[in-house]
């Protein structure tokens, strides 16, 4: 069988793509396969990490090619560096790992597309909240649920109950503000 | 060392307990990845930070007076030799990663080896809980309990929208990986597994071999775990995984009945040939051993072979690993030497008949 790309050499490699259940086959020679990016020679077996950092690399490429029109922006993106552990964004892309909790904030805008890709489009945590570190968050959620309740009470013209709840919310908010400050100072 | 005491070492006490669907589901595991808020992660390579975390754990969580926890021992990786470390990996109590970066690493291990907490793996803490059979919920509850216990004395790295901040973006959110180890010989024999794996993958779950990432499904043992950790609650993830596993168990049972009814003689032939190989071979590599052990276990499950404990699969899968063979021999062995040892240990074990 001849190569379907150059129609000169013999096809030695046969690729099968399945995209959304649609199957396509292509037979190529080694030279054309390399040219078309079907072949790469990893030094060792591919690990999940390599695949992941591959994903992130692609992000980087997209960003820098978008940056050719705005070159200053692409320069900035290259210098992105975590202030607490010193990891740069390109180091993160290479290793596929963050170096500390602060990295997430440091690489903020670039992290979200990665998370979306890794977690099937999800970007928001809906699971467990730690008791200590999450006290502030839990209280915040309590406050917002109370506020919903308050709205309901007002609509139902239950003003006495609403007033009690309003005071409770104020108290919680005051308390939570202190909690947050205490947490920030740590 | 006698073979009996050696077997006892290979089998974690929890493995001998009974569990739902234990003939097919070997174990349920829940793993939580956690980091402390104000310390650089192990992935940063900062030795000082790693040592601080190690000391913090040693000082705060190893008190025998601590009634919260029953007999947890603190084992620094530095105190173990290579074979001892390998043995822990083969029992799935620590990860290969922990061995590679063992200077500041340790493991907190419970007496029955049901729970292990790795310190300074890729994350500061990796809480791991095992249960026999299909009991993911119980494993999750136990992991929560340990999670709360660990959190009592330090703040975790946590973000309101991103959840637990793990070092790898694939674990962020819940930081939880729930996984099931199951023996599916009939689905492999009937080739149904080839159809099922892609379907399972589409549901956000991953199927792989017994020793994790990239390993092949040796001896028809498959590991099924959740891929996604962000955007779904722990309970939902566990529920989804359990429902898939339940279906697989059902399919496996049906396939077993089908094979037995359709081709009783050829199934018996397969089982007894494997039994014969295990009982008589003088040299056996791990791949062949895994296949024969799987067939033997299937024979036991179907009542073709009697008088052998059904724990044989769990036992021999661990006993015939390189680390254990070397541990038993009490010296390092080349791979051809291991194949001889493997054959002899299997023969001895089958002679015990229990």
Short mmCIF file of C-alpha atoms in Angstrom, two decimals:
data_model
loop_
_atom_site.label_atom_id
_atom_site.label_comp_id
_atom_site.label_asym_id
_atom_site.label_seq_id
_atom_site.Cartn_x
_atom_site.Cartn_y
_atom_site.Cartn_z
CA UNK A 1 0.00 0.00 0.00
CA UNK A 2 1.35 3.45 -0.85
CA UNK A 3 1.42 6.36 1.53
CA UNK A 4 -1.82 8.32 1.37
CA UNK A 5 0.04 11.59 1.83
CA UNK A 6 3.01 11.56 -0.57
CA UNK A 7 1.83 8.69 -2.76
CA UNK A 8 5.48 7.80 -3.31
CA UNK A 9 6.79 5.74 -0.43
CA UNK A 10 5.30 2.61 0.99
CA UNK A 11 2.88 3.09 3.87
CA UNK A 12 4.27 1.41 6.95
CA UNK A 13 2.15 3.03 9.62
CA UNK A 14 -1.58 2.75 9.96
CA UNK A 15 -3.50 5.12 12.18
CA UNK A 16 -7.01 4.78 13.36
CA UNK A 17 -8.84 7.76 14.83
CA UNK A 18 -12.00 7.45 16.79
CA UNK A 19 -13.54 10.83 17.41
CA UNK A 20 -16.99 10.83 18.95
CA UNK A 21 -17.46 7.29 17.75
CA UNK A 22 -16.56 8.20 14.13
CA UNK A 23 -13.78 6.01 12.87
CA UNK A 24 -11.28 7.17 10.24
CA UNK A 25 -8.22 5.30 9.03
CA UNK A 26 -5.08 6.64 7.44
CA UNK A 27 -1.98 4.84 6.18
CA UNK A 28 1.28 6.76 5.97
CA UNK A 29 4.98 6.33 5.44
CA UNK A 30 7.25 7.17 8.33
CA UNK A 31 8.39 10.48 6.85
CA UNK A 32 4.88 11.82 6.29
CA UNK A 33 3.70 10.50 9.65
CA UNK A 34 6.43 12.50 11.35
CA UNK A 35 5.62 15.58 9.30
CA UNK A 36 1.97 15.36 10.22
CA UNK A 37 2.85 15.00 13.88
CA UNK A 38 1.64 11.45 14.29
CA UNK A 39 5.00 10.29 15.55
CA UNK A 40 7.04 11.32 18.51
CA UNK A 41 9.72 9.42 20.30
CA UNK A 42 9.36 9.72 24.04
CA UNK A 43 12.51 8.66 25.90
CA UNK A 44 10.63 6.46 28.29
CA UNK A 45 7.07 5.25 28.35
CA UNK A 46 4.49 7.99 28.45
CA UNK A 47 3.16 8.70 31.88
CA UNK A 48 0.07 10.66 32.85
CA UNK A 49 2.42 13.48 33.71
CA UNK A 50 3.83 13.74 30.22
CA UNK A 51 0.35 13.81 28.80
CA UNK A 52 -0.67 16.48 31.26
CA UNK A 53 2.30 18.72 30.71
CA UNK A 54 1.64 18.21 27.01
CA UNK A 55 -1.80 19.69 27.54
CA UNK A 56 -0.37 22.66 29.40
CA UNK A 57 2.34 23.20 26.79
CA UNK A 58 -0.39 23.55 24.24
CA UNK A 59 -1.95 26.23 26.37
CA UNK A 60 1.34 28.03 26.45
CA UNK A 61 1.66 27.87 22.69
CA UNK A 62 -1.81 29.24 22.17
CA UNK A 63 -1.10 32.05 24.53
CA UNK A 64 2.17 33.05 22.96
CA UNK A 65 0.80 32.88 19.43
CA UNK A 66 -2.08 35.08 20.54
CA UNK A 67 0.55 37.31 22.02
CA UNK A 68 2.32 38.01 18.74
CA UNK A 69 -0.09 40.84 18.15
CA UNK A 70 0.32 42.04 21.70
CA UNK A 71 3.93 41.21 22.36
CA UNK A 72 4.06 42.95 25.72
CA UNK A 73 1.43 40.57 27.04
CA UNK A 74 3.31 37.48 25.99
CA UNK A 75 6.42 38.77 27.71
CA UNK A 76 4.47 39.27 30.87
CA UNK A 77 3.10 35.76 30.72
CA UNK A 78 6.58 34.35 30.49
CA UNK A 79 7.59 36.07 33.69
CA UNK A 80 4.67 34.77 35.72
CA UNK A 81 6.17 33.49 38.93
CA UNK A 82 4.80 32.37 42.27
CA UNK A 83 5.81 34.84 44.97
CA UNK A 84 5.97 32.29 47.74
CA UNK A 85 7.74 29.23 46.27
CA UNK A 86 9.39 30.85 43.26
CA UNK A 87 8.00 28.42 40.73
CA UNK A 88 7.51 30.00 37.30
CA UNK A 89 4.55 29.18 35.11
CA UNK A 90 6.79 27.44 32.59
CA UNK A 91 8.23 25.27 35.38
CA UNK A 92 4.69 24.39 36.38
CA UNK A 93 3.84 23.48 32.80
CA UNK A 94 6.89 21.28 32.54
CA UNK A 95 6.36 19.41 35.81
CA UNK A 96 2.58 19.51 35.80
CA UNK A 97 2.70 20.24 39.54
CA UNK A 98 2.25 23.28 41.71
CA UNK A 99 4.92 24.08 44.30
CA UNK A 100 2.73 25.52 47.05
CA UNK A 101 -0.80 26.62 47.90
CA UNK A 102 -0.07 30.13 46.67
CA UNK A 103 0.75 28.95 43.13
CA UNK A 104 -2.96 28.74 42.40
CA UNK A 105 -3.40 32.43 43.11
CA UNK A 106 -0.15 33.34 41.34
CA UNK A 107 -1.10 31.62 38.08
CA UNK A 108 -4.75 32.41 38.63
CA UNK A 109 -6.19 33.15 35.18
CA UNK A 110 -4.17 30.39 33.56
CA UNK A 111 -5.16 27.71 36.01
CA UNK A 112 -8.85 27.72 35.25
CA UNK A 113 -8.66 26.53 31.62
CA UNK A 114 -6.37 23.72 32.73
CA UNK A 115 -8.74 22.63 35.46
CA UNK A 116 -11.63 22.78 33.05
CA UNK A 117 -9.81 20.52 30.66
CA UNK A 118 -8.74 18.02 33.31
CA UNK A 119 -12.08 17.88 35.10
CA UNK A 120 -14.58 17.65 32.26
CA UNK A 121 -15.43 21.34 32.26
CA UNK A 122 -15.85 21.70 36.01
CA UNK A 123 -14.24 24.60 37.82
CA UNK A 124 -16.08 24.73 41.12
CA UNK A 125 -15.57 22.52 44.13
CA UNK A 126 -18.79 21.18 45.59
CA UNK A 127 -17.48 18.66 48.07
CA UNK A 128 -16.14 18.61 51.58
CA UNK A 129 -15.04 21.74 53.42
CA UNK A 130 -12.34 21.48 56.11
CA UNK A 131 -13.53 22.36 59.60
CA UNK A 132 -10.79 24.78 60.59
CA UNK A 133 -9.77 26.46 57.37
CA UNK A 134 -13.34 26.30 56.17
CA UNK A 135 -14.98 27.87 59.20
CA UNK A 136 -15.12 31.23 57.50
CA UNK A 137 -16.51 29.66 54.32
CA UNK A 138 -19.09 27.63 56.16
CA UNK A 139 -20.24 30.72 58.00
CA UNK A 140 -20.41 32.66 54.78
CA UNK A 141 -22.62 29.99 53.30
CA UNK A 142 -24.78 30.05 56.42
CA UNK A 143 -25.15 33.82 56.10
CA UNK A 144 -26.19 33.60 52.47
CA UNK A 145 -28.76 30.93 53.25
CA UNK A 146 -30.10 33.10 56.09
CA UNK A 147 -30.36 36.01 53.70
CA UNK A 148 -32.45 33.93 51.35
CA UNK A 149 -34.67 33.04 54.26
CA UNK A 150 -34.92 36.70 55.23
CA UNK A 151 -36.09 37.63 51.75
CA UNK A 152 -38.74 34.95 52.00
CA UNK A 153 -39.94 36.21 55.39
CA UNK A 154 -40.21 39.76 54.14
CA UNK A 155 -42.22 38.61 51.16
CA UNK A 156 -44.51 36.76 53.51
CA UNK A 157 -44.72 39.91 55.67
CA UNK A 158 -43.43 38.08 58.71
CA UNK A 159 -41.65 41.21 59.90
CA UNK A 160 -41.10 40.21 63.50
CA UNK A 161 -39.37 36.98 62.55
CA UNK A 162 -37.46 38.87 59.85
CA UNK A 163 -36.13 41.36 62.36
CA UNK A 164 -34.78 38.56 64.56
CA UNK A 165 -33.13 36.92 61.60
CA UNK A 166 -31.67 40.23 60.43
CA UNK A 167 -29.98 40.73 63.80
CA UNK A 168 -28.64 37.23 63.65
CA UNK A 169 -27.18 37.84 60.21
CA UNK A 170 -25.53 41.06 61.41
CA UNK A 171 -23.98 39.23 64.31
CA UNK A 172 -22.71 36.44 62.10
CA UNK A 173 -21.28 38.91 59.63
CA UNK A 174 -19.44 40.77 62.36
CA UNK A 175 -18.08 37.53 63.75
CA UNK A 176 -17.10 36.29 60.35
CA UNK A 177 -15.29 39.49 59.51
CA UNK A 178 -13.13 38.96 62.59
CA UNK A 179 -12.59 35.33 61.63
CA UNK A 180 -11.45 36.34 58.20
CA UNK A 181 -9.01 38.90 59.57
CA UNK A 182 -7.65 36.41 62.04
CA UNK A 183 -7.25 33.94 59.18
CA UNK A 184 -5.53 36.52 56.99
CA UNK A 185 -3.08 37.48 59.70
CA UNK A 186 -1.93 33.94 60.23
CA UNK B 1 11.11 -17.67 58.67
CA UNK B 2 8.36 -20.24 58.20
CA UNK B 3 6.04 -19.96 55.25
CA UNK B 4 3.05 -19.45 57.54
CA UNK B 5 4.50 -16.43 59.26
CA UNK B 6 5.65 -15.14 55.93
CA UNK B 7 2.15 -15.42 54.51
CA UNK B 8 0.85 -13.60 57.53
CA UNK B 9 3.22 -10.82 56.67
CA UNK B 10 2.08 -10.69 53.07
CA UNK B 11 -1.59 -10.53 53.89
CA UNK B 12 -2.76 -7.46 55.73
CA UNK B 13 -5.14 -8.47 58.54
CA UNK B 14 -8.03 -6.50 57.02
CA UNK B 15 -7.84 -8.62 53.85
CA UNK B 16 -8.98 -11.70 55.74
CA UNK B 17 -12.16 -10.03 56.92
CA UNK B 18 -15.35 -10.61 55.03
CA UNK B 19 -16.88 -8.03 52.74
CA UNK B 20 -19.75 -7.71 50.27
CA UNK B 21 -19.07 -9.37 46.88
CA UNK B 22 -15.65 -10.39 48.07
CA UNK B 23 -15.42 -13.18 45.49
CA UNK B 24 -15.14 -10.52 42.78
CA UNK B 25 -14.30 -7.25 44.52
CA UNK B 26 -10.95 -7.70 46.22
CA UNK B 27 -10.80 -4.33 47.92
CA UNK B 28 -12.23 -0.82 48.16
CA UNK B 29 -9.88 2.08 48.70
CA UNK B 30 -10.35 5.80 49.35
CA UNK B 31 -7.44 8.18 49.18
CA UNK B 32 -7.49 11.84 50.21
CA UNK B 33 -4.73 14.27 49.22
CA UNK B 34 -4.15 17.10 51.69
CA UNK B 35 -1.64 19.91 52.15
CA UNK B 36 -0.87 22.32 54.93
CA UNK B 37 -1.65 25.93 54.08
CA UNK B 38 1.59 27.60 55.06
CA UNK B 39 4.21 25.08 53.97
CA UNK B 40 5.77 24.66 50.55
CA UNK B 41 4.68 21.44 48.87
CA UNK B 42 6.94 18.41 48.52
CA UNK B 43 6.94 19.12 44.76
CA UNK B 44 8.79 22.39 45.44
CA UNK B 45 11.82 20.36 46.43
CA UNK B 46 12.40 22.63 49.41
CA UNK B 47 14.18 20.34 51.89
CA UNK B 48 13.64 22.59 54.91
CA UNK B 49 9.88 22.71 54.41
CA UNK B 50 9.73 18.95 53.97
CA UNK B 51 11.67 18.33 57.15
CA UNK B 52 9.41 20.74 59.06
CA UNK B 53 6.33 18.86 57.91
CA UNK B 54 7.91 15.54 58.85
CA UNK B 55 8.81 16.80 62.34
CA UNK B 56 5.37 18.34 62.79
CA UNK B 57 3.72 15.00 62.08
CA UNK B 58 6.15 13.11 64.27
CA UNK B 59 5.58 15.47 67.21
CA UNK B 60 1.83 15.80 66.92
CA UNK B 61 0.39 12.58 65.61
CA UNK B 62 2.42 9.76 67.03
CA UNK B 63 1.48 9.99 70.70
CA UNK B 64 0.47 6.51 71.89
CA UNK B 65 -1.72 8.19 74.53
CA UNK B 66 -3.82 9.66 71.75
CA UNK B 67 -6.98 7.67 72.23
CA UNK B 68 -8.37 8.97 68.95
CA UNK B 69 -6.35 6.46 67.02
CA UNK B 70 -5.74 2.83 67.65
CA UNK B 71 -2.08 1.93 67.43
CA UNK B 72 -0.69 3.95 64.59
CA UNK B 73 3.02 3.61 64.04
CA UNK B 74 5.23 6.24 62.50
CA UNK B 75 7.73 4.79 60.05
CA UNK B 76 10.30 7.14 58.48
CA UNK B 77 11.35 5.88 55.05
CA UNK B 78 14.98 6.50 55.96
CA UNK B 79 14.83 3.67 58.51
CA UNK B 80 13.88 1.05 55.92
CA UNK B 81 16.08 -0.81 53.48
CA UNK B 82 15.18 -1.11 49.82
CA UNK B 83 13.52 -4.52 50.11
CA UNK B 84 11.43 -3.44 53.10
CA UNK B 85 10.23 -0.43 51.14
CA UNK B 86 9.40 -2.59 48.13
CA UNK B 87 7.36 -4.89 50.36
CA UNK B 88 5.26 -1.93 51.53
CA UNK B 89 4.68 -0.91 47.91
CA UNK B 90 3.63 -4.43 46.92
CA UNK B 91 1.14 -4.43 49.78
CA UNK B 92 -0.13 -1.10 48.39
CA UNK B 93 0.60 0.64 51.69
CA UNK B 94 2.91 3.21 50.16
CA UNK B 95 3.45 4.42 46.60
CA UNK B 96 6.54 3.97 44.42
CA UNK B 97 6.80 7.77 44.46
CA UNK B 98 7.35 7.76 48.21
CA UNK B 99 10.36 5.46 47.79
CA UNK B 100 11.90 7.64 45.13
CA UNK B 101 11.71 10.70 47.35
CA UNK B 102 12.27 9.06 50.69
CA UNK B 103 14.69 11.46 52.44
CA UNK B 104 11.96 13.33 54.29
CA UNK B 105 9.13 10.90 53.80
CA UNK B 106 7.31 8.68 56.25
CA UNK B 107 4.20 6.63 56.64
CA UNK B 108 1.73 6.44 59.53
CA UNK B 109 0.46 2.90 59.52
CA UNK B 110 -2.38 1.37 61.53
CA UNK B 111 -1.84 -2.02 63.13
CA UNK B 112 -4.19 -3.97 60.86
CA UNK B 113 -2.76 -2.07 57.87
CA UNK B 114 -6.18 -0.84 56.88
CA UNK B 115 -5.17 2.79 57.00
CA UNK B 116 -1.94 4.39 55.96
CA UNK B 117 -1.05 8.05 55.83
CA UNK B 118 1.87 8.92 53.59
CA UNK B 119 3.80 12.00 54.62
CA UNK B 120 5.58 14.10 51.98
CA UNK B 121 4.54 12.12 48.98
CA UNK B 122 3.47 14.43 46.15
CA UNK B 123 1.27 16.17 48.71
CA UNK B 124 2.04 16.69 52.40
CA UNK B 125 -0.51 14.06 53.36
CA UNK B 126 -2.05 11.16 51.51
CA UNK B 127 -4.68 9.43 53.64
CA UNK B 128 -5.47 5.93 52.46
CA UNK B 129 -8.15 3.59 53.76
CA UNK B 130 -8.84 0.03 52.60
CA UNK B 131 -11.87 -2.20 53.12
CA UNK B 132 -12.39 -5.76 51.91
CA UNK B 133 -15.08 -6.24 49.27
CA UNK B 134 -17.28 -3.44 48.03
CA UNK B 135 -17.41 -0.97 50.92
CA UNK B 136 -16.45 2.40 49.52
CA UNK B 137 -18.75 4.35 51.80
CA UNK B 138 -17.22 2.86 54.91
CA UNK B 139 -13.77 3.61 53.57
CA UNK B 140 -14.83 7.21 52.92
CA UNK B 141 -16.20 7.61 56.44
CA UNK B 142 -13.01 6.27 57.94
CA UNK B 143 -10.94 8.58 55.74
CA UNK B 144 -13.06 11.55 56.89
CA UNK B 145 -12.41 10.59 60.48
CA UNK B 146 -8.65 10.60 59.92
CA UNK B 147 -8.97 13.81 57.91
CA UNK B 148 -10.64 15.57 60.86
CA UNK B 149 -8.08 14.16 63.26
CA UNK B 150 -5.19 15.48 61.15
CA UNK B 151 -6.83 18.83 60.63
CA UNK B 152 -7.25 19.46 64.35
CA UNK B 153 -3.75 20.82 64.71
CA UNK B 154 -3.10 22.62 61.44
CA UNK B 155 -4.79 24.55 58.65
CA UNK B 156 -5.23 22.84 55.31
CA UNK B 157 -4.60 24.53 52.00
CA UNK B 158 -8.16 25.10 50.83
CA UNK B 159 -9.93 27.47 48.50
CA UNK B 160 -13.63 28.16 48.44
CA UNK B 161 -14.05 27.55 44.72
CA UNK B 162 -11.13 25.25 43.96
CA UNK B 163 -11.43 23.05 47.02
CA UNK B 164 -8.44 21.26 48.49
CA UNK B 165 -5.34 22.68 46.83
CA UNK B 166 -3.30 19.68 45.78
CA UNK B 167 0.09 19.79 44.11
CA UNK B 168 -1.27 18.17 40.96
CA UNK B 169 -4.19 19.75 39.11
CA UNK B 170 -5.66 16.29 38.53
CA UNK B 171 -6.45 15.94 42.24
CA UNK B 172 -7.79 19.39 43.00
CA UNK B 173 -11.24 19.80 44.51
CA UNK B 174 -12.03 16.85 46.69
CA UNK B 175 -8.47 15.51 46.52
CA UNK B 176 -10.17 12.15 46.58
CA UNK B 177 -9.44 9.08 44.54
CA UNK B 178 -11.81 6.19 45.21
CA UNK B 179 -10.80 2.89 43.70
CA UNK B 180 -11.93 -0.66 43.48
CA UNK B 181 -9.77 -3.69 42.76
CA UNK B 182 -11.71 -6.46 41.07
CA UNK B 183 -11.08 -9.90 39.61
CA UNK B 184 -12.89 -10.25 36.27
CA UNK B 185 -11.73 -13.49 34.63
CA UNK B 186 -15.05 -14.34 32.97
CA UNK B 187 -15.45 -10.90 31.40
CA UNK B 188 -11.94 -11.28 29.99
CA UNK B 189 -12.59 -14.84 28.74
CA UNK B 190 -15.78 -13.80 26.98
CA UNK B 191 -14.02 -10.64 25.70
CA UNK B 192 -16.83 -8.51 27.11
CA UNK B 193 -14.27 -6.45 28.97
CA UNK B 194 -13.07 -4.86 25.72
CA UNK B 195 -16.52 -3.47 25.21
CA UNK B 196 -17.03 -2.44 28.81
CA UNK B 197 -13.80 -0.52 29.40
CA UNK B 198 -14.47 2.25 26.84
CA UNK B 199 -18.00 2.63 28.20
CA UNK B 200 -16.66 3.00 31.73
CA UNK B 201 -14.09 5.52 30.57
CA UNK B 202 -16.82 7.66 29.10
CA UNK B 203 -18.40 7.98 32.53
CA UNK B 204 -15.38 9.78 33.96
CA UNK B 205 -13.89 6.63 35.49
CA UNK B 206 -10.54 5.04 34.75
CA UNK B 207 -9.79 1.35 34.39
CA UNK B 208 -6.24 0.12 34.78
CA UNK B 209 -4.06 -2.74 35.93
CA UNK B 210 -3.29 -3.76 39.48
CA UNK B 211 -0.17 -1.69 40.09
CA UNK B 212 -1.69 1.64 39.09
CA UNK B 213 -0.90 4.03 36.30
CA UNK B 214 0.31 2.43 33.12
CA UNK B 215 0.38 -1.11 34.43
CA UNK B 216 -1.34 -3.90 32.54
CA UNK B 217 -4.21 -5.90 33.96
CA UNK B 218 -2.21 -8.82 35.30
CA UNK B 219 -4.11 -11.90 36.29
CA UNK B 220 -7.43 -10.38 35.21
CA UNK B 221 -7.33 -7.91 38.08
CA UNK B 222 -8.58 -4.45 37.26
CA UNK B 223 -8.53 -1.21 39.18
CA UNK B 224 -11.41 1.16 38.61
CA UNK B 225 -11.27 4.68 39.97
CA UNK B 226 -12.68 8.16 39.52
CA UNK B 227 -10.90 10.47 37.10
CA UNK B 228 -12.56 13.72 38.04
CA UNK B 229 -12.08 15.32 41.45
CA UNK B 230 -13.55 18.76 40.85
CA UNK B 231 -17.22 19.69 40.59
CA UNK B 232 -18.65 16.55 42.14
CA UNK B 233 -19.01 15.81 45.82
CA UNK B 234 -17.18 12.90 47.39
CA UNK B 235 -20.48 11.14 48.06
CA UNK B 236 -21.60 11.48 44.44
CA UNK B 237 -18.28 10.17 43.14
CA UNK B 238 -18.46 7.17 45.45
CA UNK B 239 -22.07 6.51 44.53
CA UNK B 240 -21.34 6.61 40.79
CA UNK B 241 -18.35 4.33 41.15
CA UNK B 242 -20.31 1.89 43.29
CA UNK B 243 -23.14 1.66 40.84
CA UNK B 244 -20.74 0.90 37.96
CA UNK B 245 -18.94 -1.70 40.05
CA UNK B 246 -22.23 -3.31 40.98
CA UNK B 247 -23.07 -3.65 37.32
CA UNK B 248 -19.66 -5.13 36.56
CA UNK B 249 -20.10 -7.63 39.38
CA UNK B 250 -23.43 -8.65 37.92
CA UNK B 251 -21.99 -9.01 34.41
CA UNK B 252 -19.06 -11.03 35.74
CA UNK B 253 -21.39 -13.38 37.60
CA UNK B 254 -23.54 -13.89 34.52
CA UNK B 255 -20.49 -14.49 32.36
CA UNK B 256 -19.21 -17.08 34.83
CA UNK B 257 -22.46 -18.97 34.75
CA UNK B 258 -22.53 -18.71 30.96
CA UNK B 259 -19.02 -20.10 30.50
CA UNK B 260 -19.60 -22.87 32.98
CA UNK B 261 -22.83 -23.92 31.30
CA UNK B 262 -21.56 -23.58 27.74
CA UNK B 263 -18.19 -25.16 28.08
CA UNK B 264 -17.81 -26.94 31.37
CA UNK B 265 -15.09 -29.31 30.20
CA UNK B 266 -12.90 -26.67 28.63
CA UNK B 267 -13.25 -24.44 31.68
CA UNK B 268 -12.32 -27.33 33.96
CA UNK B 269 -9.40 -28.08 31.67
CA UNK B 270 -8.18 -24.51 31.95
CA UNK B 271 -8.52 -24.47 35.72
CA UNK B 272 -6.85 -27.82 36.30
CA UNK B 273 -4.03 -27.09 33.86
CA UNK B 274 -3.28 -23.91 35.75
CA UNK B 275 -3.48 -25.78 39.04
CA UNK B 276 -1.07 -28.35 37.64
CA UNK B 277 1.35 -25.68 36.49
CA UNK B 278 1.31 -23.97 39.87
CA UNK B 279 1.72 -27.26 41.72
CA UNK B 280 4.54 -28.58 39.56
CA UNK B 281 6.51 -25.86 37.85
CA UNK B 282 10.10 -25.23 38.87
CA UNK B 283 10.50 -21.91 37.08
CA UNK B 284 7.63 -19.45 36.63
CA UNK B 285 7.63 -15.76 35.71
CA UNK B 286 5.23 -13.32 37.30
CA UNK B 287 3.03 -13.03 34.23
CA UNK B 288 2.40 -16.74 33.90
CA UNK B 289 1.94 -17.03 37.65
CA UNK B 290 -0.67 -14.26 37.59
CA UNK B 291 -2.66 -15.99 34.84
CA UNK B 292 -2.57 -19.38 36.58
CA UNK B 293 -3.47 -17.90 39.97
CA UNK B 294 -6.44 -16.14 38.37
CA UNK B 295 -7.66 -19.39 36.79
CA UNK B 296 -7.21 -21.24 40.06
CA UNK B 297 -9.23 -18.65 41.94
CA UNK B 298 -11.99 -18.85 39.32
CA UNK B 299 -12.00 -22.63 39.81
CA UNK B 300 -12.35 -22.16 43.56
CA UNK B 301 -15.18 -19.63 43.14
CA UNK B 302 -17.07 -22.00 40.84
CA UNK B 303 -16.56 -24.99 43.12
CA UNK B 304 -14.42 -26.85 40.57
CA UNK B 305 -11.58 -26.98 43.08
CA UNK B 306 -12.18 -27.54 46.74
CA UNK B 307 -10.08 -27.41 49.87
CA UNK B 308 -8.11 -24.33 48.91
CA UNK B 309 -8.73 -21.01 50.62
CA UNK B 310 -10.30 -18.35 48.43
CA UNK B 311 -7.72 -15.94 49.79
CA UNK B 312 -5.22 -17.67 47.55
CA UNK B 313 -5.47 -14.98 44.90
CA UNK B 314 -4.77 -12.09 47.26
CA UNK B 315 -2.07 -14.05 48.99
CA UNK B 316 -0.16 -15.33 46.01
CA UNK B 317 -0.45 -12.07 44.08
CA UNK B 318 1.49 -10.36 46.85
CA UNK B 319 3.78 -13.28 47.74
CA UNK B 320 5.04 -13.69 44.19
CA UNK B 321 6.06 -10.06 43.73
CA UNK B 322 9.80 -9.33 43.47
CA UNK B 323 10.03 -7.51 46.80
CA UNK B 324 8.40 -10.32 48.74
CA UNK B 325 10.44 -13.04 47.08
CA UNK B 326 13.61 -11.18 48.04
CA UNK B 327 12.29 -10.54 51.51
CA UNK B 328 11.65 -14.27 51.94
CA UNK B 329 15.05 -15.18 50.54
CA UNK B 330 16.53 -12.48 52.72
CA UNK B 331 18.76 -11.26 49.91
CA UNK B 332 18.62 -9.52 46.55
CA UNK B 333 17.73 -11.86 43.69
CA UNK B 334 18.24 -11.66 39.94
CA UNK B 335 15.14 -12.09 37.83
CA UNK B 336 15.95 -15.72 36.86
CA UNK B 337 16.54 -16.53 40.52
CA UNK B 338 13.22 -14.95 41.36
CA UNK B 339 11.40 -17.15 38.85
CA UNK B 340 12.78 -20.23 40.62
CA UNK B 341 11.89 -18.88 44.04
CA UNK B 342 8.43 -17.94 42.84
CA UNK B 343 7.74 -21.46 41.62
CA UNK B 344 8.94 -22.97 44.88
CA UNK B 345 6.96 -20.62 47.12
CA UNK B 346 3.78 -21.32 45.14
CA UNK B 347 4.32 -25.09 45.46
CA UNK B 348 4.90 -24.77 49.18
CA UNK B 349 1.81 -22.64 49.60
CA UNK B 350 -0.39 -25.11 47.73
CA UNK B 351 0.92 -27.94 49.86
CA UNK B 352 -0.31 -26.12 52.94
CA UNK B 353 -3.88 -26.72 51.68
CA UNK B 354 -5.97 -24.42 53.70
#
